Short mmCIF file of C-alpha atoms in Angstrom, two decimals:
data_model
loop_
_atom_site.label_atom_id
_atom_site.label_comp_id
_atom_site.label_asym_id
_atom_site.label_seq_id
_atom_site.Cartn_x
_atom_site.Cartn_y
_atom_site.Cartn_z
CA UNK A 1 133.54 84.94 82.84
CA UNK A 2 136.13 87.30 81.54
CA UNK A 3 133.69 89.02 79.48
CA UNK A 4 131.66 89.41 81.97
CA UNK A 5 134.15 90.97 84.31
CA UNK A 6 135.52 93.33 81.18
CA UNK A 7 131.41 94.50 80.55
CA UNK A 8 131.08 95.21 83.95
CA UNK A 9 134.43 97.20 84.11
CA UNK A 10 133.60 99.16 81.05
CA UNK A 11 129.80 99.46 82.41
CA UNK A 12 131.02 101.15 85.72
CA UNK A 13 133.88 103.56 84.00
CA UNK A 14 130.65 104.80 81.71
CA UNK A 15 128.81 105.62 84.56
CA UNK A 16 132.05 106.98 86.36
CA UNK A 17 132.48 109.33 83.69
CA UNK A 18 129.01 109.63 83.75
CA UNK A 19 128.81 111.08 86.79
CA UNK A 20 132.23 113.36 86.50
CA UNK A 21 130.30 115.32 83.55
CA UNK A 22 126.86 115.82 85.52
CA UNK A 23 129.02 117.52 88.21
CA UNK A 24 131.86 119.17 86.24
CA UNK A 25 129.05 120.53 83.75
CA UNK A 26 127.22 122.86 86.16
CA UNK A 27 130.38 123.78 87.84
CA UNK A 28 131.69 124.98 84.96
CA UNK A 29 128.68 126.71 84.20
CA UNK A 30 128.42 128.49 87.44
CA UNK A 31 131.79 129.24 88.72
CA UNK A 32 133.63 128.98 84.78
CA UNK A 33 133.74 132.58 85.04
CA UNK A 34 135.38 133.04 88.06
CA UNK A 35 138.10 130.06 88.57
CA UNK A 36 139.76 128.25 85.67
CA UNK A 37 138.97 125.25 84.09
CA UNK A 38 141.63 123.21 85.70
CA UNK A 39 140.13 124.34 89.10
CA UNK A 40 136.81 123.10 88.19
CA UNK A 41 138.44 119.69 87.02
CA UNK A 42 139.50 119.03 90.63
CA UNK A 43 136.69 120.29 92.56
CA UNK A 44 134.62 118.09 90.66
CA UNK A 45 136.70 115.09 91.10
CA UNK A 46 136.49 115.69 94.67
CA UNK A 47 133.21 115.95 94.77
CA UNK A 48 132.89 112.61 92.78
CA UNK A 49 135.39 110.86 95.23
CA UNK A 50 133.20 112.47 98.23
CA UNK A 51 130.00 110.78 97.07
CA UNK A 52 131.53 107.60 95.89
CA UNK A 53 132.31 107.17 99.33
CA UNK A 54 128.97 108.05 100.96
CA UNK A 55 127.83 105.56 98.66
CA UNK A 56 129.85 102.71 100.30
CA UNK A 57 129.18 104.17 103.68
CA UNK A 58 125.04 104.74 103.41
CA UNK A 59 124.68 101.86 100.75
CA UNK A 60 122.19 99.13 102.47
CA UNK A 61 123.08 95.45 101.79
CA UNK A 62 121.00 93.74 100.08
CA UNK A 63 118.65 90.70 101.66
CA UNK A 64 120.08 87.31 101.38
CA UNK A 65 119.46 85.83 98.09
CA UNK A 66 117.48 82.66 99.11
CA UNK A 67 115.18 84.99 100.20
CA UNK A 68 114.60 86.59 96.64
CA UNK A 69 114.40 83.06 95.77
CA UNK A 70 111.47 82.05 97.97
CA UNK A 71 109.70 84.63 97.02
CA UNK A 72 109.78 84.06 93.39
CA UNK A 73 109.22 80.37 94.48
CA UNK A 74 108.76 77.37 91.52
CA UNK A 75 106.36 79.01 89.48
CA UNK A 76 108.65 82.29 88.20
CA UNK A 77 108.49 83.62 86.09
CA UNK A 78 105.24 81.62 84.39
CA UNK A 79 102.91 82.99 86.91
CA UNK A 80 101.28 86.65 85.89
CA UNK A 81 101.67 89.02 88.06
CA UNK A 82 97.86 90.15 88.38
CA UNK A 83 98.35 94.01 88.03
CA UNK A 84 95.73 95.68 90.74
CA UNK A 85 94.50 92.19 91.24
CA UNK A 86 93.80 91.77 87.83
CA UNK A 87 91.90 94.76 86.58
CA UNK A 88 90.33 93.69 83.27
CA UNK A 89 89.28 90.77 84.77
CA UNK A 90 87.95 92.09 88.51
CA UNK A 91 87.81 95.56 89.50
CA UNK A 92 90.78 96.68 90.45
CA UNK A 93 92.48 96.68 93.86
CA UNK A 94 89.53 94.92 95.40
CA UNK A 95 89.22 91.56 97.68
CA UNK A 96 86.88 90.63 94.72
CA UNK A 97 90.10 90.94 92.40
CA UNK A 98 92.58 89.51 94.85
CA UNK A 99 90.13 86.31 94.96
CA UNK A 100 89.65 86.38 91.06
CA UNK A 101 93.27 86.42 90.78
CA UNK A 102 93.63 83.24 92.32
CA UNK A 103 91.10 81.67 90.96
CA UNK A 104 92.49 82.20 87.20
CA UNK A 105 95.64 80.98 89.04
CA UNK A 106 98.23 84.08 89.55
CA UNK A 107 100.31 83.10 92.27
CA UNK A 108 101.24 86.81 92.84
CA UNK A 109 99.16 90.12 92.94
CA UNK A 110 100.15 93.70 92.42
CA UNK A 111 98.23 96.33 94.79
CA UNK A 112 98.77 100.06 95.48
CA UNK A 113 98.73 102.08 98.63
CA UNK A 114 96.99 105.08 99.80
CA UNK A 115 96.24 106.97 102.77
CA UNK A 116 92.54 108.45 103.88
CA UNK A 117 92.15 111.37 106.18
CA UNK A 118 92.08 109.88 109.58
CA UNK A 119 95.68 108.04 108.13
CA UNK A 120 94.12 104.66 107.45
CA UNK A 121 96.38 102.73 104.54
CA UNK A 122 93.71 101.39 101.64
CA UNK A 123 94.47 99.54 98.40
CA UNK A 124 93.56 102.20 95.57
CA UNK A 125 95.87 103.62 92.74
CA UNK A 126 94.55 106.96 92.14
CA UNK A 127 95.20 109.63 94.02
CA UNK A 128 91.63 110.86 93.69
CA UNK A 129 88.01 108.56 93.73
CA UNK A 130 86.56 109.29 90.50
CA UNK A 131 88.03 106.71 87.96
CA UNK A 132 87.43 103.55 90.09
CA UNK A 133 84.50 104.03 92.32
CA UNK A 134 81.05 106.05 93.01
CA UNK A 135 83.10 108.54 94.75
CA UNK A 136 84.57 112.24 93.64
CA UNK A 137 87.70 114.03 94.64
CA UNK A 138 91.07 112.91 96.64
CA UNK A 139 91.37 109.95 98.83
CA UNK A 140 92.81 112.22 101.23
CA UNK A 141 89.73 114.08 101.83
CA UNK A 142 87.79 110.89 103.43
CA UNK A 143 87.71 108.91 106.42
CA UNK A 144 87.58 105.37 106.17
CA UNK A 145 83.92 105.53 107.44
CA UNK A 146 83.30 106.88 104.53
CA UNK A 147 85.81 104.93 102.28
CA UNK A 148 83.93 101.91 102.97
CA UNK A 149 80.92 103.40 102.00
CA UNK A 150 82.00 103.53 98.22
CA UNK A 151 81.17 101.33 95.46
CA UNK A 152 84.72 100.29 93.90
CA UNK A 153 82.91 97.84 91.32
CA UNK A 154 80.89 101.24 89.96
CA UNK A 155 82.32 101.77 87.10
CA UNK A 156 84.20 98.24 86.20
CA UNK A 157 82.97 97.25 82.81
CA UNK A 158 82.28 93.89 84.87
CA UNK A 159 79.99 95.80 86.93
CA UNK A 160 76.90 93.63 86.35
CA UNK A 161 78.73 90.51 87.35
CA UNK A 162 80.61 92.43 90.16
CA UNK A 163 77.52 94.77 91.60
CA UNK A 164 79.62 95.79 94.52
CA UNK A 165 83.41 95.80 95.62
CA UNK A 166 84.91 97.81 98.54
CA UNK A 167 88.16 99.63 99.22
CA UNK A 168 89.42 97.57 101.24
CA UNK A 169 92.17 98.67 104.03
CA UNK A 170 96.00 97.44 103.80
CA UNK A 171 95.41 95.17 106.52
CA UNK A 172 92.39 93.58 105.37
CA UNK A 173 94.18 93.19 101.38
CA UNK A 174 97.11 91.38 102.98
CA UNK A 175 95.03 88.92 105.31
CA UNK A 176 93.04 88.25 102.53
CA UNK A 177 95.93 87.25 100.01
CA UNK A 178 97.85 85.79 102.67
CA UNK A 179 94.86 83.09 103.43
CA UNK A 180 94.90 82.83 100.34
CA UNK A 181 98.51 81.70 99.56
CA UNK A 182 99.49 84.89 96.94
CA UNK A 183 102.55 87.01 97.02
CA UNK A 184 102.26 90.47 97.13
CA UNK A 185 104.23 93.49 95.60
CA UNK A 186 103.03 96.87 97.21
CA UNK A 187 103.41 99.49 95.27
CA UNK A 188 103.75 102.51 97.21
CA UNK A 189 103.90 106.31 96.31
CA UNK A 190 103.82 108.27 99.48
CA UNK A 191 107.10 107.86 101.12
CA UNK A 192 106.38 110.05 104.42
CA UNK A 193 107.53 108.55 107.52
CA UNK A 194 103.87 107.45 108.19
CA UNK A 195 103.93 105.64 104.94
CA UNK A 196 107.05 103.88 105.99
CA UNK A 197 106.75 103.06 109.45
CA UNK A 198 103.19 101.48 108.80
CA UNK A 199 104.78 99.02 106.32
CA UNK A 200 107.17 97.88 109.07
CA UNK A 201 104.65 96.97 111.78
CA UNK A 202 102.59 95.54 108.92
CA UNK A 203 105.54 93.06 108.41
CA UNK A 204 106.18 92.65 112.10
CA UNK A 205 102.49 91.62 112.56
CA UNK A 206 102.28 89.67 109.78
CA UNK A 207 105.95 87.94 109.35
CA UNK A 208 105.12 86.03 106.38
CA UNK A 209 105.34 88.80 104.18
CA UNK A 210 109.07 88.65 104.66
CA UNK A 211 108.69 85.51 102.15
CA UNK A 212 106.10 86.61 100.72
CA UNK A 213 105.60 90.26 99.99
CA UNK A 214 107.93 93.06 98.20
CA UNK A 215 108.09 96.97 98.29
CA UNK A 216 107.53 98.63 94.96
CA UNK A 217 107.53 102.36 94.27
CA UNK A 218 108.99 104.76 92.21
CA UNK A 219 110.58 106.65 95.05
CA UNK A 220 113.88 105.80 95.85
CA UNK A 221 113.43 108.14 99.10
CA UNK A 222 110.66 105.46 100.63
CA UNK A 223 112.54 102.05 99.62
CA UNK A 224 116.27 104.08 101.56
CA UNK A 225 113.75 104.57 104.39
CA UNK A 226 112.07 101.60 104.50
CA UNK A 227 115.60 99.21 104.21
CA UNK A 228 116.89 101.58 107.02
CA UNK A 229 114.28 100.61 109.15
CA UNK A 230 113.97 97.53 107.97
CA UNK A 231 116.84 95.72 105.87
CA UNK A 232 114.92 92.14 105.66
CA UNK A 233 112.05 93.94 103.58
CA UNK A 234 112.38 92.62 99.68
CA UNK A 235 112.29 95.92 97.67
CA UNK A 236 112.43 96.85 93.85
CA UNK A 237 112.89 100.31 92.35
CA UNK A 238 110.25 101.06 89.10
CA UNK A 239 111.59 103.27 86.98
CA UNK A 240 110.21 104.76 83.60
CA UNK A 241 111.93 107.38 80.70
CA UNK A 242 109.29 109.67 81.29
CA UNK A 243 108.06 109.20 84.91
CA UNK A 244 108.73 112.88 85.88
CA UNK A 245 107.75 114.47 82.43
CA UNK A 246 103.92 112.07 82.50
CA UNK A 247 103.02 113.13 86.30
CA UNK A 248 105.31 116.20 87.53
CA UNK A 249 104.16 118.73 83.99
CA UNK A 250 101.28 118.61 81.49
CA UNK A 251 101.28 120.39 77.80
CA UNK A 252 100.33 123.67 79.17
CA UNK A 253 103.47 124.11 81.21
CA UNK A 254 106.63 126.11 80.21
CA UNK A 255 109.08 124.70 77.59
CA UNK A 256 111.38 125.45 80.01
CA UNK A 257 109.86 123.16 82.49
CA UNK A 258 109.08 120.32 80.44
CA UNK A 259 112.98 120.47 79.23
CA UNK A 260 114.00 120.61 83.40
CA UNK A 261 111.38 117.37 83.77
CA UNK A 262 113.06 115.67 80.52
CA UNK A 263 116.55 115.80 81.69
CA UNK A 264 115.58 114.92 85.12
CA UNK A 265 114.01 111.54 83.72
CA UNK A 266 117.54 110.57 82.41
CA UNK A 267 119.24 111.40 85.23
CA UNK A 268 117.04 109.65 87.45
CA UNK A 269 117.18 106.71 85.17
CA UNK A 270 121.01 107.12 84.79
CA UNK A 271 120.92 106.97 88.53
CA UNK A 272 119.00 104.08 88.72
CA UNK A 273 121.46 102.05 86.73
CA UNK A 274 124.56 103.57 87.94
CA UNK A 275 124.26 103.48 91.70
CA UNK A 276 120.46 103.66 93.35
CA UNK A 277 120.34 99.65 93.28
CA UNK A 278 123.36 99.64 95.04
CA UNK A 279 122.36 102.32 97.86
CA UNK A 280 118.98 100.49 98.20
CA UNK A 281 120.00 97.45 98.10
CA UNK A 282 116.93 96.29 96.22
CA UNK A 283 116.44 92.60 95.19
CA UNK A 284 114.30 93.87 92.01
CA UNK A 285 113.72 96.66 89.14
CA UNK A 286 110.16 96.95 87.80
CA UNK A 287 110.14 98.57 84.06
CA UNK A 288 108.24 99.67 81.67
CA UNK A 289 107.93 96.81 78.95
CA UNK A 290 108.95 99.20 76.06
CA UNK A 291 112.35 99.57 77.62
CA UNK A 292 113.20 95.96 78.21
CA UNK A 293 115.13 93.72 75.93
CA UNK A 294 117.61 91.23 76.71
CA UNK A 295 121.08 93.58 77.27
CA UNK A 296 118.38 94.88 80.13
CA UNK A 297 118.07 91.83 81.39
CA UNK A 298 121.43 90.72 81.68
CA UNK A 299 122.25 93.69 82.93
CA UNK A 300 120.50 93.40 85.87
CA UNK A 301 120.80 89.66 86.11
CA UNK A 302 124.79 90.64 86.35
CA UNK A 303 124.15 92.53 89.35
CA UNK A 304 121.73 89.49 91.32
CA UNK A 305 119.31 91.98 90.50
CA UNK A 306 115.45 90.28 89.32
CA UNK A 307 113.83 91.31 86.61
CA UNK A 308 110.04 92.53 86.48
CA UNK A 309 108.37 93.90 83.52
CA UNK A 310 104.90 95.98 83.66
CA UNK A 311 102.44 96.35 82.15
CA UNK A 312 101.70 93.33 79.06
CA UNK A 313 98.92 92.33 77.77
CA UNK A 314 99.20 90.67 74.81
CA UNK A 315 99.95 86.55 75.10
CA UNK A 316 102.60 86.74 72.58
CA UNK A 317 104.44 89.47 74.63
CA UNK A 318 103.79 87.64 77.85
CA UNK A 319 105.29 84.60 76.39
CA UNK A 320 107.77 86.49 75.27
CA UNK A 321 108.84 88.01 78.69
CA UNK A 322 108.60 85.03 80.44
CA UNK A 323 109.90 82.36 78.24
CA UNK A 324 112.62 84.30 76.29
CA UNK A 325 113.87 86.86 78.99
CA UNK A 326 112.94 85.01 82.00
CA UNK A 327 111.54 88.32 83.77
CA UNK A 328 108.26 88.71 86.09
CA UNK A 329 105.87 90.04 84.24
CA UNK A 330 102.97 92.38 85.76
CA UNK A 331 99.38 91.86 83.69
CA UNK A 332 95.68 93.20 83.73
CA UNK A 333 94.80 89.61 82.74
CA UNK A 334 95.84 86.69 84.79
CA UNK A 335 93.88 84.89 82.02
CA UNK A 336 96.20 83.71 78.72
CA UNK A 337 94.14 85.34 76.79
CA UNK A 338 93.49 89.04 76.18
CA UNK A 339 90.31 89.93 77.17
#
C-alpha cells in the first residue's frame, strides 16, 4: 500500500511539473522578451493553480463502481469484444454481424455512429460509403431512404454467404443487441450537441443500456458533454500516439504541420493520463494494443479506471490480454481462431 501511495505521489508531481513546463514554455517564448524570467515563473504558476482548480470545480464524478461492474458482468475479460460486430467474420456494423457475434458467443459488441442528411443516427464507421457498401461518397450526403437502400454486405469477402446486409439505424442496432442479451460500446466521433443529446433519449428510452451499454470516442469534448447531461452514462476515453498525426494531416502536408499534429498527439495523450479521466469521469480507457503493457494497466487499475485494448487478432495476443493483463479486449474475430 505504501508503494502504491509513493507511485501515485511521484506519478501526479510528473504530471504537475508536466503541466508547469507546457505553460511556462510558451510564455517564455512569447512574452520572454518583454518581462523577466522570474515574472514568467509566477504567471505560469498562477495559471497552473487557476486550472487545477477548474479541474476540481468542472471535474464530473465518476458512476458508481458496481455499475462498471455489471457491465463487465462474469464473463470479463474472456469474452471478445466483437469489433464492428465482428468484421472478419460478418460484415461489419450490420444486424447480420450483431447476430453472428452472438452466435460465436461475444457477450459484447463494438459499433460506430454516424449521422445521414435528414439527422438520422446509423451504425457505420466511415465517414464516407465506399469501403463497406454499394454506395459512393459521405454518409452525410444521404437520407436514410436512401441509406437503407444500400448493400452493406457488397463488398465483405463473406459476400456470397452474406448476399445482403443493411445500415441499420442506432435504434434498430440497439433493439436488436438488446433482445439479444449483448453489451454495447458506441463509439462515437461527432460530438455536436445533436450527437449528444440523441444518445441521452436513446438511454432514457431504452434504460437498460445504463447496465448495459458504454460511450466510446476519441473526443473528450462529446464524453464532458454527454456526463453533463447525463452523469449515469458509462464512458471511456480512446486514445492513440498518433490519432491527430493518422486523420488530422497526410504526407503531402507541411513539415511544419505534421510537427504541430505530432506534439499535439503527446499532449493530448499527456492529458489523457494526467487529468482528462478525472474531468470526465470515465469508468474506461480504450488503447491501442501496441501501447499497452502491464505498468499501463496498473496504472489505470490504480485509478478504478478499466482497461480495454483494441484492436487483436492474433489468439496468442488475445490470450495474452485477457489472461495476463486482465483488460477487455476489442477483436475482428469473436472466433479463437484467426480467420
Amino acid at each position: 500500500m505504501a508503494m502504491l501511495t509513493l507511485h501515485i505521489v511521484l506519478t501526479s508531481i510528473f504530471h504537475l511539473f508536466t503541466a508547469f513546463s507546457l505553460i511556462f514554455c510558451p510564455l517564455y517564448i512569447a512574452l520572454g522578451w518583454l518581462f523577466s524570467v522570474e515574472y514568467c515563473f509566477y504567471a505560469a504558476i498562477t495559471v497552473l493553480a487557476g486550472a487545477l482548480l477548474a479541474l476540481l470545480v468542472f471535474r464530473i464524478r465518476r458512476t458508481d463502481k458496481q455499475q462498471l461492474e455489471t457491465f463487465k458482468g462474469s464473463g470479463w475479460p474472456s469474452s471478445n469484444i466483437a469489433h464492428r460486430g465482428g468484421a472478419i467474420e460478418a460484415p461489419e456494423n450490420t444486424l447480420v454481424a450483431f447476430k453472428e457475434a452472438s452466435k460465436n458467443g461475444s457477450k459484447f459488441v463494438e459499433m460506430d455512429l454516424e449521422m445521414t442528411k435528414d439527422g438520422i443516427p446509423v451504425i457505420l464507421h466511415d465517414a464516407t460509403l465506399d469501403r463497406t457498401t454499394d454506395g459512393m461518397g459521405p454518409i452525410k450526403n444521404y437520407t436514410l431512404a436512401e441509406v437503407v437502400k444500400l448493400n452493406a454486405a457488397a463488398k465483405h469477402p463473406l459476400r456470397d454467404q452474406f448476399a445482403h446486409a443493411t445500415i441499420p439505424t442506432l435504434e434498430e442496432a440497439t433493439v436488436e443487441c438488446l433482445g439479444l442479451g449483448l453489451k454495447i460500446f458506441f463509439d462515437v466521433k461527432d460530438w455536436s450537441d445533436k450527437m449528444v443529446n440523441t444518445l441521452v433519449d436513446l438511454y432514457r428510452r431504452h434504460p437498460a443500456l445504463y447496465e448495459r451499454a458504454m460511450v466510446c470516442s476519441f473526443f473528450p469534448p462529446l464524453i464532458y458533454k454527454l456526463r453533463r447531461k447525463d452523469s449515469t452514462i458509462l464512458t471511456g476515453l480512446t486514445s492513440s500516439h498518433n490519432f491527430l498525426e493518422n486523420n488530422f494531416t497526410t504526407e503531402t502536408d507541411p513539415f511544419w504541420k505534421r510537427c504541430l499534429a505530432a506534439a499535439g498527439d503527446y499532449v493530448l495523450m499527456w492529458s489523457h493520463e494526467a487529468w482528462l479521466w478525472l474531468l470526465c469521469g470515465n469508468a474506461a480507457v480504450l488503447l491501442n494494443k501496441k501501447s499497452v503493457h502491464q505498468a499501463t494497466v496498473d496504472y489505470w487499475n490504480q485509478r478504478g479506471i478499466q482497461t480495454v485494448v483494441w484492436t487483436v487478432n492474433e489468439p496468442v495476443e488475445k490470450e495474452y490480454f485477457h489472461k495476463s493483463l486482465e483488460c477487455g479486449v476489442i477483436s475482428d474475430s469473436v472466433l479463437a481462431t484467426k480467420t
